[in-house]
Short mmCIF file of C-alpha atoms in Angstrom, two decimals:
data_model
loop_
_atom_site.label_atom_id
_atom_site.label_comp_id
_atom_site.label_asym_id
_atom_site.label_seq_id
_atom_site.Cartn_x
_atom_site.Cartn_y
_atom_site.Cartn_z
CA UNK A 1 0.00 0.00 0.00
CA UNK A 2 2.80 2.51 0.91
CA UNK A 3 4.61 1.61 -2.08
CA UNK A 4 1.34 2.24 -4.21
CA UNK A 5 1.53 5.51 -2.22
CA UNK A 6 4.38 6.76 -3.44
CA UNK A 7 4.36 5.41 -6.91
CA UNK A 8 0.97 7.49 -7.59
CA UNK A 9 2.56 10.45 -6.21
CA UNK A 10 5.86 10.63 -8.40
CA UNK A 11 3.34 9.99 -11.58
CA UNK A 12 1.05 12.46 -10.31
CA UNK A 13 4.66 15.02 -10.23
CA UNK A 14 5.09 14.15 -13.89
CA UNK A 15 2.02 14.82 -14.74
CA UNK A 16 2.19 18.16 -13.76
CA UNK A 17 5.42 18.80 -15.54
CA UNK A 18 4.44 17.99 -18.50
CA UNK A 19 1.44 20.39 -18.04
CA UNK A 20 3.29 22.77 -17.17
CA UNK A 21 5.43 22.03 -20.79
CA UNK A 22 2.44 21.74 -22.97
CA UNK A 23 1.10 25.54 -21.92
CA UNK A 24 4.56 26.61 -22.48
CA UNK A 25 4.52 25.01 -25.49
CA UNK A 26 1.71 27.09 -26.81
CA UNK A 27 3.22 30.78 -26.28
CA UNK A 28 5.25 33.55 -23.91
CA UNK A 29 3.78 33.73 -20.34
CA UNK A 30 4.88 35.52 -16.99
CA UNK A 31 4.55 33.26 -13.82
CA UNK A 32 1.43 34.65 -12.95
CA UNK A 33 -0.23 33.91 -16.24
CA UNK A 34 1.47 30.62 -16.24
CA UNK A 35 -0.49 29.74 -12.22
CA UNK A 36 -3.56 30.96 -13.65
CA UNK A 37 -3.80 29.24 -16.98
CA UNK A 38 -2.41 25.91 -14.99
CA UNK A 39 -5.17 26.05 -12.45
CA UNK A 40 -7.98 26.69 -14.97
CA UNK A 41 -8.40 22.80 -15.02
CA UNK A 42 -7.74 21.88 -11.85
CA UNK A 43 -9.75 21.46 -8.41
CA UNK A 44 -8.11 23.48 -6.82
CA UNK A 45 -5.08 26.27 -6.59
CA UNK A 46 -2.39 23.36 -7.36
CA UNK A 47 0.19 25.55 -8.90
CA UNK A 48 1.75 28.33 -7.33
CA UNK A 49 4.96 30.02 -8.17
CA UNK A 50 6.85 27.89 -6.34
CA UNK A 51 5.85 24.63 -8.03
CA UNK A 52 6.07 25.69 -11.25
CA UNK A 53 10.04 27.08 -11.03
CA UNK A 54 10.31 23.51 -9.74
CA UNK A 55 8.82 22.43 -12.91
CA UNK A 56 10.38 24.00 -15.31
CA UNK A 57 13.77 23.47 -13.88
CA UNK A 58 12.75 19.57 -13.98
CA UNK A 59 12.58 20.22 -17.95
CA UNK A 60 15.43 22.25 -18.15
CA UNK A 61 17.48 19.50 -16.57
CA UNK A 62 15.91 17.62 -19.14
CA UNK A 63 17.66 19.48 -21.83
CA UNK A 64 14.90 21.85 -22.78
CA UNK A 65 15.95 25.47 -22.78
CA UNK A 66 13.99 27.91 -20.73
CA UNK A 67 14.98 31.39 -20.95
CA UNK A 68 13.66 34.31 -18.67
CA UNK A 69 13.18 37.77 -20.45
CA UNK A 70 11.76 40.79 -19.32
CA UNK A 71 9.45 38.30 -17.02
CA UNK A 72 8.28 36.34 -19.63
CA UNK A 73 9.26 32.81 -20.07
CA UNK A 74 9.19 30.64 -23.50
CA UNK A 75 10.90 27.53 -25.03
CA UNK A 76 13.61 28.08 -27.08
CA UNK A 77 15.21 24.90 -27.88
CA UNK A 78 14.00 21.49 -27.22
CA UNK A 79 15.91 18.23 -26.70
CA UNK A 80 14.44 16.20 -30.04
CA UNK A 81 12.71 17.38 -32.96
CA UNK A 82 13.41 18.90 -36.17
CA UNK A 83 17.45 18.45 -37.61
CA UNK A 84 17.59 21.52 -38.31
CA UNK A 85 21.06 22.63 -40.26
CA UNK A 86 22.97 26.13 -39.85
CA UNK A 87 22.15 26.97 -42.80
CA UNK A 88 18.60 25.81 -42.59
CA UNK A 89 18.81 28.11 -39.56
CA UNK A 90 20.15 31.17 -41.57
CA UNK A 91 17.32 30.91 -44.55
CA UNK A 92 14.57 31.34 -42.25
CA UNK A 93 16.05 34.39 -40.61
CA UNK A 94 16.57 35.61 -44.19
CA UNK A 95 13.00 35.21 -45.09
CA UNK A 96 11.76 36.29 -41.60
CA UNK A 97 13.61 39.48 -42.27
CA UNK A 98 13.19 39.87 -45.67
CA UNK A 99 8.96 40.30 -44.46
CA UNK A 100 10.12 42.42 -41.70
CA UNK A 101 11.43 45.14 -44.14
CA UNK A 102 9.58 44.83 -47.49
CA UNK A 103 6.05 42.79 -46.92
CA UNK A 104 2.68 44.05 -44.81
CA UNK A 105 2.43 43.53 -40.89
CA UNK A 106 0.25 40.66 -41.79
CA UNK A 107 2.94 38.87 -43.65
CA UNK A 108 5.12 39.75 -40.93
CA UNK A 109 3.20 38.21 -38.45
CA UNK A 110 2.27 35.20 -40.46
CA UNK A 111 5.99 34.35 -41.05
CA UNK A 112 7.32 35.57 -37.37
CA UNK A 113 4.46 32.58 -36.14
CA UNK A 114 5.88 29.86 -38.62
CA UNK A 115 9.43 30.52 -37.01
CA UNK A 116 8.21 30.66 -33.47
CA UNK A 117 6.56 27.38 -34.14
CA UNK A 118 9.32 26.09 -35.89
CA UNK A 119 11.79 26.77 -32.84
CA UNK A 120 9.77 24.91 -30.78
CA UNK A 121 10.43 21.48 -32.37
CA UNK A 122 13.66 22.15 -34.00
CA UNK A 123 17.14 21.19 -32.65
CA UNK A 124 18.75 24.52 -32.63
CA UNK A 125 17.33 28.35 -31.33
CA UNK A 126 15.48 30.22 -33.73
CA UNK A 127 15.18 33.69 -32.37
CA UNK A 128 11.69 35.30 -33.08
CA UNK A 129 11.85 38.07 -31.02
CA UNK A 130 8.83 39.58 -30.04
CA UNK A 131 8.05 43.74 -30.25
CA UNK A 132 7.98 43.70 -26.24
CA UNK A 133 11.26 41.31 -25.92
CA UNK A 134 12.75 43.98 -28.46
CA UNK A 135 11.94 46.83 -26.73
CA UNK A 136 13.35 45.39 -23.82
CA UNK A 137 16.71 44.92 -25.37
CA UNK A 138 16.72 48.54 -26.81
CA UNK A 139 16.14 49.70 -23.63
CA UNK A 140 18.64 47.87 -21.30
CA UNK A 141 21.21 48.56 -24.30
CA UNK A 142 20.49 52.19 -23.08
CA UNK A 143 20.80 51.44 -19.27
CA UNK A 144 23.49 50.16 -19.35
CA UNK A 145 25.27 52.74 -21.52
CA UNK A 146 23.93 55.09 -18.69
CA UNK A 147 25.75 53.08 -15.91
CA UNK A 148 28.56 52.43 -17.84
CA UNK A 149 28.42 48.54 -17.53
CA UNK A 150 29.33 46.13 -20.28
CA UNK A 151 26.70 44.29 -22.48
CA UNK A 152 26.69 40.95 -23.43
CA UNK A 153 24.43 41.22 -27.09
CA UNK A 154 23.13 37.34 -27.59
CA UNK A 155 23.47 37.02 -31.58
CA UNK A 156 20.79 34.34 -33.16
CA UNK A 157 23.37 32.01 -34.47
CA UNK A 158 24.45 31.78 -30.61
CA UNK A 159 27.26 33.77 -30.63
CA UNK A 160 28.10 35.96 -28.03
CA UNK A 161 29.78 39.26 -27.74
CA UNK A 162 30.93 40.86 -24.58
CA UNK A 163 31.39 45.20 -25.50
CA UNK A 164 30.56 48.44 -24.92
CA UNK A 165 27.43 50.03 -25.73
CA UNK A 166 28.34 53.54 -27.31
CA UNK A 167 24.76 54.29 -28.87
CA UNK A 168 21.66 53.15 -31.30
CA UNK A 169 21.35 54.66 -35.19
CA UNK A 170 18.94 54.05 -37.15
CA UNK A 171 19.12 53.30 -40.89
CA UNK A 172 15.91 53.44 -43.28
CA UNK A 173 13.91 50.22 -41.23
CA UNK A 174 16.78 49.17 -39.58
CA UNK A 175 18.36 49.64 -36.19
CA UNK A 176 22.11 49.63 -35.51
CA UNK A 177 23.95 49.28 -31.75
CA UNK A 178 26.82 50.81 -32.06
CA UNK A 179 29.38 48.98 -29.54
CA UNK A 180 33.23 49.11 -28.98
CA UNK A 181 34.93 45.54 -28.50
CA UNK A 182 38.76 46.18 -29.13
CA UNK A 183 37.38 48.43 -32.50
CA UNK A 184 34.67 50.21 -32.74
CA UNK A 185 31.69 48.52 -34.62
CA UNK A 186 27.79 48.46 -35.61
CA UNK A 187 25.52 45.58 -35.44
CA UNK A 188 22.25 45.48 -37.30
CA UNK A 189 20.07 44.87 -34.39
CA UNK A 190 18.06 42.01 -36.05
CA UNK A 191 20.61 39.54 -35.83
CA UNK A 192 19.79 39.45 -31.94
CA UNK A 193 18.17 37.29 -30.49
CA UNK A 194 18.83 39.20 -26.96
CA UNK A 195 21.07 40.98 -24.93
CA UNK A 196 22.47 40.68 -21.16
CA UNK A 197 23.41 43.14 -18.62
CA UNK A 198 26.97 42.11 -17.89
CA UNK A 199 28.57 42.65 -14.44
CA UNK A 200 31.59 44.07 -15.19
CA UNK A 201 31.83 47.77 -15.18
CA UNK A 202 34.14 49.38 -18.13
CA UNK A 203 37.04 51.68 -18.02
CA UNK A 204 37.36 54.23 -20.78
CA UNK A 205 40.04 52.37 -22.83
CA UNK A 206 41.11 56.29 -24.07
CA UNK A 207 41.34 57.92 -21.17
CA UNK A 208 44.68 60.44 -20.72
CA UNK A 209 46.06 63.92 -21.92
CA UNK A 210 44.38 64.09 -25.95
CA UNK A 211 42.94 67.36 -27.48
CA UNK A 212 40.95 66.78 -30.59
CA UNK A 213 40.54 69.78 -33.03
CA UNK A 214 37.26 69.70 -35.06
CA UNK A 215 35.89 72.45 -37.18
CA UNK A 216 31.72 73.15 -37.60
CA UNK A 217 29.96 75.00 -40.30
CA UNK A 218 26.73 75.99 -41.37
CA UNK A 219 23.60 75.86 -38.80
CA UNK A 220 24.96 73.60 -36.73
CA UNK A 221 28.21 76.27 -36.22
CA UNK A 222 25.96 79.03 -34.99
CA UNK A 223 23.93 77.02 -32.90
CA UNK A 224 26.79 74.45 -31.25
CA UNK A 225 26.59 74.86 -27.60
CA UNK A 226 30.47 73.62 -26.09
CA UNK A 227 30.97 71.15 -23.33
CA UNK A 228 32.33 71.41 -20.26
CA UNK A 229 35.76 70.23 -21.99
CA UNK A 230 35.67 72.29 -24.86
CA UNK A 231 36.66 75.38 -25.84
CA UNK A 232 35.24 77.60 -29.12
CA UNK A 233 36.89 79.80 -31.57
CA UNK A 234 35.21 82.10 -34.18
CA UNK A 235 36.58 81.69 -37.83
CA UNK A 236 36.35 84.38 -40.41
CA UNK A 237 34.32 82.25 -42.63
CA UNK A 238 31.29 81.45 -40.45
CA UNK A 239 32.36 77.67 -38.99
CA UNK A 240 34.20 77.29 -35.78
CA UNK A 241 37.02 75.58 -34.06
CA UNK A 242 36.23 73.28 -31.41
CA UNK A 243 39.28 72.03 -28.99
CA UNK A 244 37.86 68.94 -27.24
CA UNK A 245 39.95 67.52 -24.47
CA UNK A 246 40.50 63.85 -22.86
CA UNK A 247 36.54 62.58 -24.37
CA UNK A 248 35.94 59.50 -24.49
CA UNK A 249 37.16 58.07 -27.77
CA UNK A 250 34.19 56.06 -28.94
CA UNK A 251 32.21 58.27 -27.64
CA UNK A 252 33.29 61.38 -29.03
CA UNK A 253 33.47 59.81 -32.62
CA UNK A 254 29.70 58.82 -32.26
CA UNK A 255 29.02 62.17 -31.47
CA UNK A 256 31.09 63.64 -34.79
CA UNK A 257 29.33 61.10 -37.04
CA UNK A 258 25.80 62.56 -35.99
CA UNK A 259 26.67 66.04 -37.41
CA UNK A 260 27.45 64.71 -40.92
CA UNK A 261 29.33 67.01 -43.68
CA UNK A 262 28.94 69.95 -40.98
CA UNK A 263 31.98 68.44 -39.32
CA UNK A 264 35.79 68.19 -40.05
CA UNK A 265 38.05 66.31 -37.90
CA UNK A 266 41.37 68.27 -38.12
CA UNK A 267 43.50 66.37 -35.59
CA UNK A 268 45.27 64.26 -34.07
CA UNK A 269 46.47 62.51 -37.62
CA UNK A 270 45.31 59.23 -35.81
CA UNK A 271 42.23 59.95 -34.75
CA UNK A 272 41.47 60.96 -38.65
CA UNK A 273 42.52 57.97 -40.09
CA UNK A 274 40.89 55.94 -37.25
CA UNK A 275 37.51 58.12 -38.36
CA UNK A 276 38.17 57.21 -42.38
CA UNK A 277 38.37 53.23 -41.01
CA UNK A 278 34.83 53.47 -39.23
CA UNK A 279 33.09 55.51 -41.93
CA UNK A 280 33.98 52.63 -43.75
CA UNK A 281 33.43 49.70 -41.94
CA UNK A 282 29.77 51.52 -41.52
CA UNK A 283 29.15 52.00 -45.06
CA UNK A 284 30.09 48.25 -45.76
CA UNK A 285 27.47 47.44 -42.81
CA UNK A 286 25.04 49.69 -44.67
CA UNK A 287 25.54 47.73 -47.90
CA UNK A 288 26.66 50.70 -49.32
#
């Protein structure tokens, strides 16, 4: 009888696990809509928060992946399922993009539900990221550029890149996070899949004695307004001479790209050539 016991109760655990897969199976849910669509067909309030982070560690440990973003918790990779090939991988993100940028919100939505469906019985991660998840990522990207704490930016073919979030462009459709990491660099920002809050705080790799001399013109001369570190002189010809002292490299150079043909870089020599090697790297990312 005891034994009987205890053999019902372990099934009776299972059950509920795999309960607890098949809702997350069907979509994105924070705990509390996970309790409440778990009880819905039960006696009584058998799931709590407690139970179910016991549950979905059980299938974690089973070799289903689990993430946690912004609350929300979904199945990105499963333990069987689809063989599903890098490059397999890489044509549906080409296609889901492609939608993205040339076809109707319907379309969009249409194809962004094949993928998620996909990625639940497939092999390897296919990253559909949601509007909210996406948000979310734009806006810790700026959080953390506010702290001045490293990101980690979670790319959908699983890479990951530890940098330093300098600032967010935008490019037609598209959205670009500009980042240093050893060279300074922009990442279309549909390649992520998601992005992490690192723990390590970062030290301005350009920090010391440097004076930069830029020149303005047009508007953007009469209406410049300098900085704390800056001083201003008034040219003949209408632009001015800006002497910028120990900026932040990265920073500063984001800052000189946002003004355009307005601006000249006049020196140091290095940090012109440096400038010529990002304009270039940018157009390249551009397709330009």
């Amino acid at each position: 009888m005891t034994i009987n016991k205890i053999s019902q109760k372990k099934n009776n655990s299972s059950i509920q696990v795999l309960k607890t897969l098949q809702v997350l199976l069907q979509g994105t849910y924070s705990m509390k809509e996970l309790v409440n669509l778990l009880n819905q067909k039960e006696e009584g309030a058998v799931f709590n928060n407690s139970v179910i982070s016991k549950y979905i560690n059980t299938c974690r440990y089973c070799g289903f992946e689990i993430p946690k973003i912004n609350n929300q918790y979904y199945i990105a990779k499963v333990p069987f399922g689809l063989d599903l090939s890098d490059i397999d991988i890489e044509l549906l993100e080409t296609v889901q993009n492609y939608v993205a940028d040339e076809m109707s919100s319907r379309c969009k939505g249409l194809i962004d539900s094949f993928c998620y469906k996909i990625a639940h019985f497939s092999n390897k991660k296919i990253s559909a990221v949601e509007k909210k998840e996406f948000n979310y990522t734009i806006e810790l990207f700026e959080r953390a550029k506010a702290k001045k704490h490293k990101v980690k930016l979670i790319f959908k073919n699983h890479n990951v890149l530890e940098c330093i979030p300098i600032d967010i462009t935008q490019q037609g459709k598209k959205l670009f996070l500009n980042i240093f990491c050893k060279k300074y660099r922009s990442i279309d920002a549909a390649r992520l899949s998601g992005i992490k809050l690192s723990g390590q705080r970062y030290i301005d790799p350009f920090a010391g004695d440097q004076t930069v001399i830029f020149k303005l013109s047009g508007n953007l001369a009469k209406r410049y307004e300098a900085r704390e570190n800056e001083t201003v002189e008034n040219n003949l010809d209408g632009t001015i001479t800006v002497k910028n002292r120990n900026e932040n490299k990265e920073m500063l150079f984001s800052r000189l790209l946002r003004y355009d043909d307005k601006c000249e870089l006049i020196q140091p020599k290095m940090y012109r050539d440096d400038m010529k090697i990002l304009i270039d790297e940018m157009l390249k990312n551009y397709g330009v």
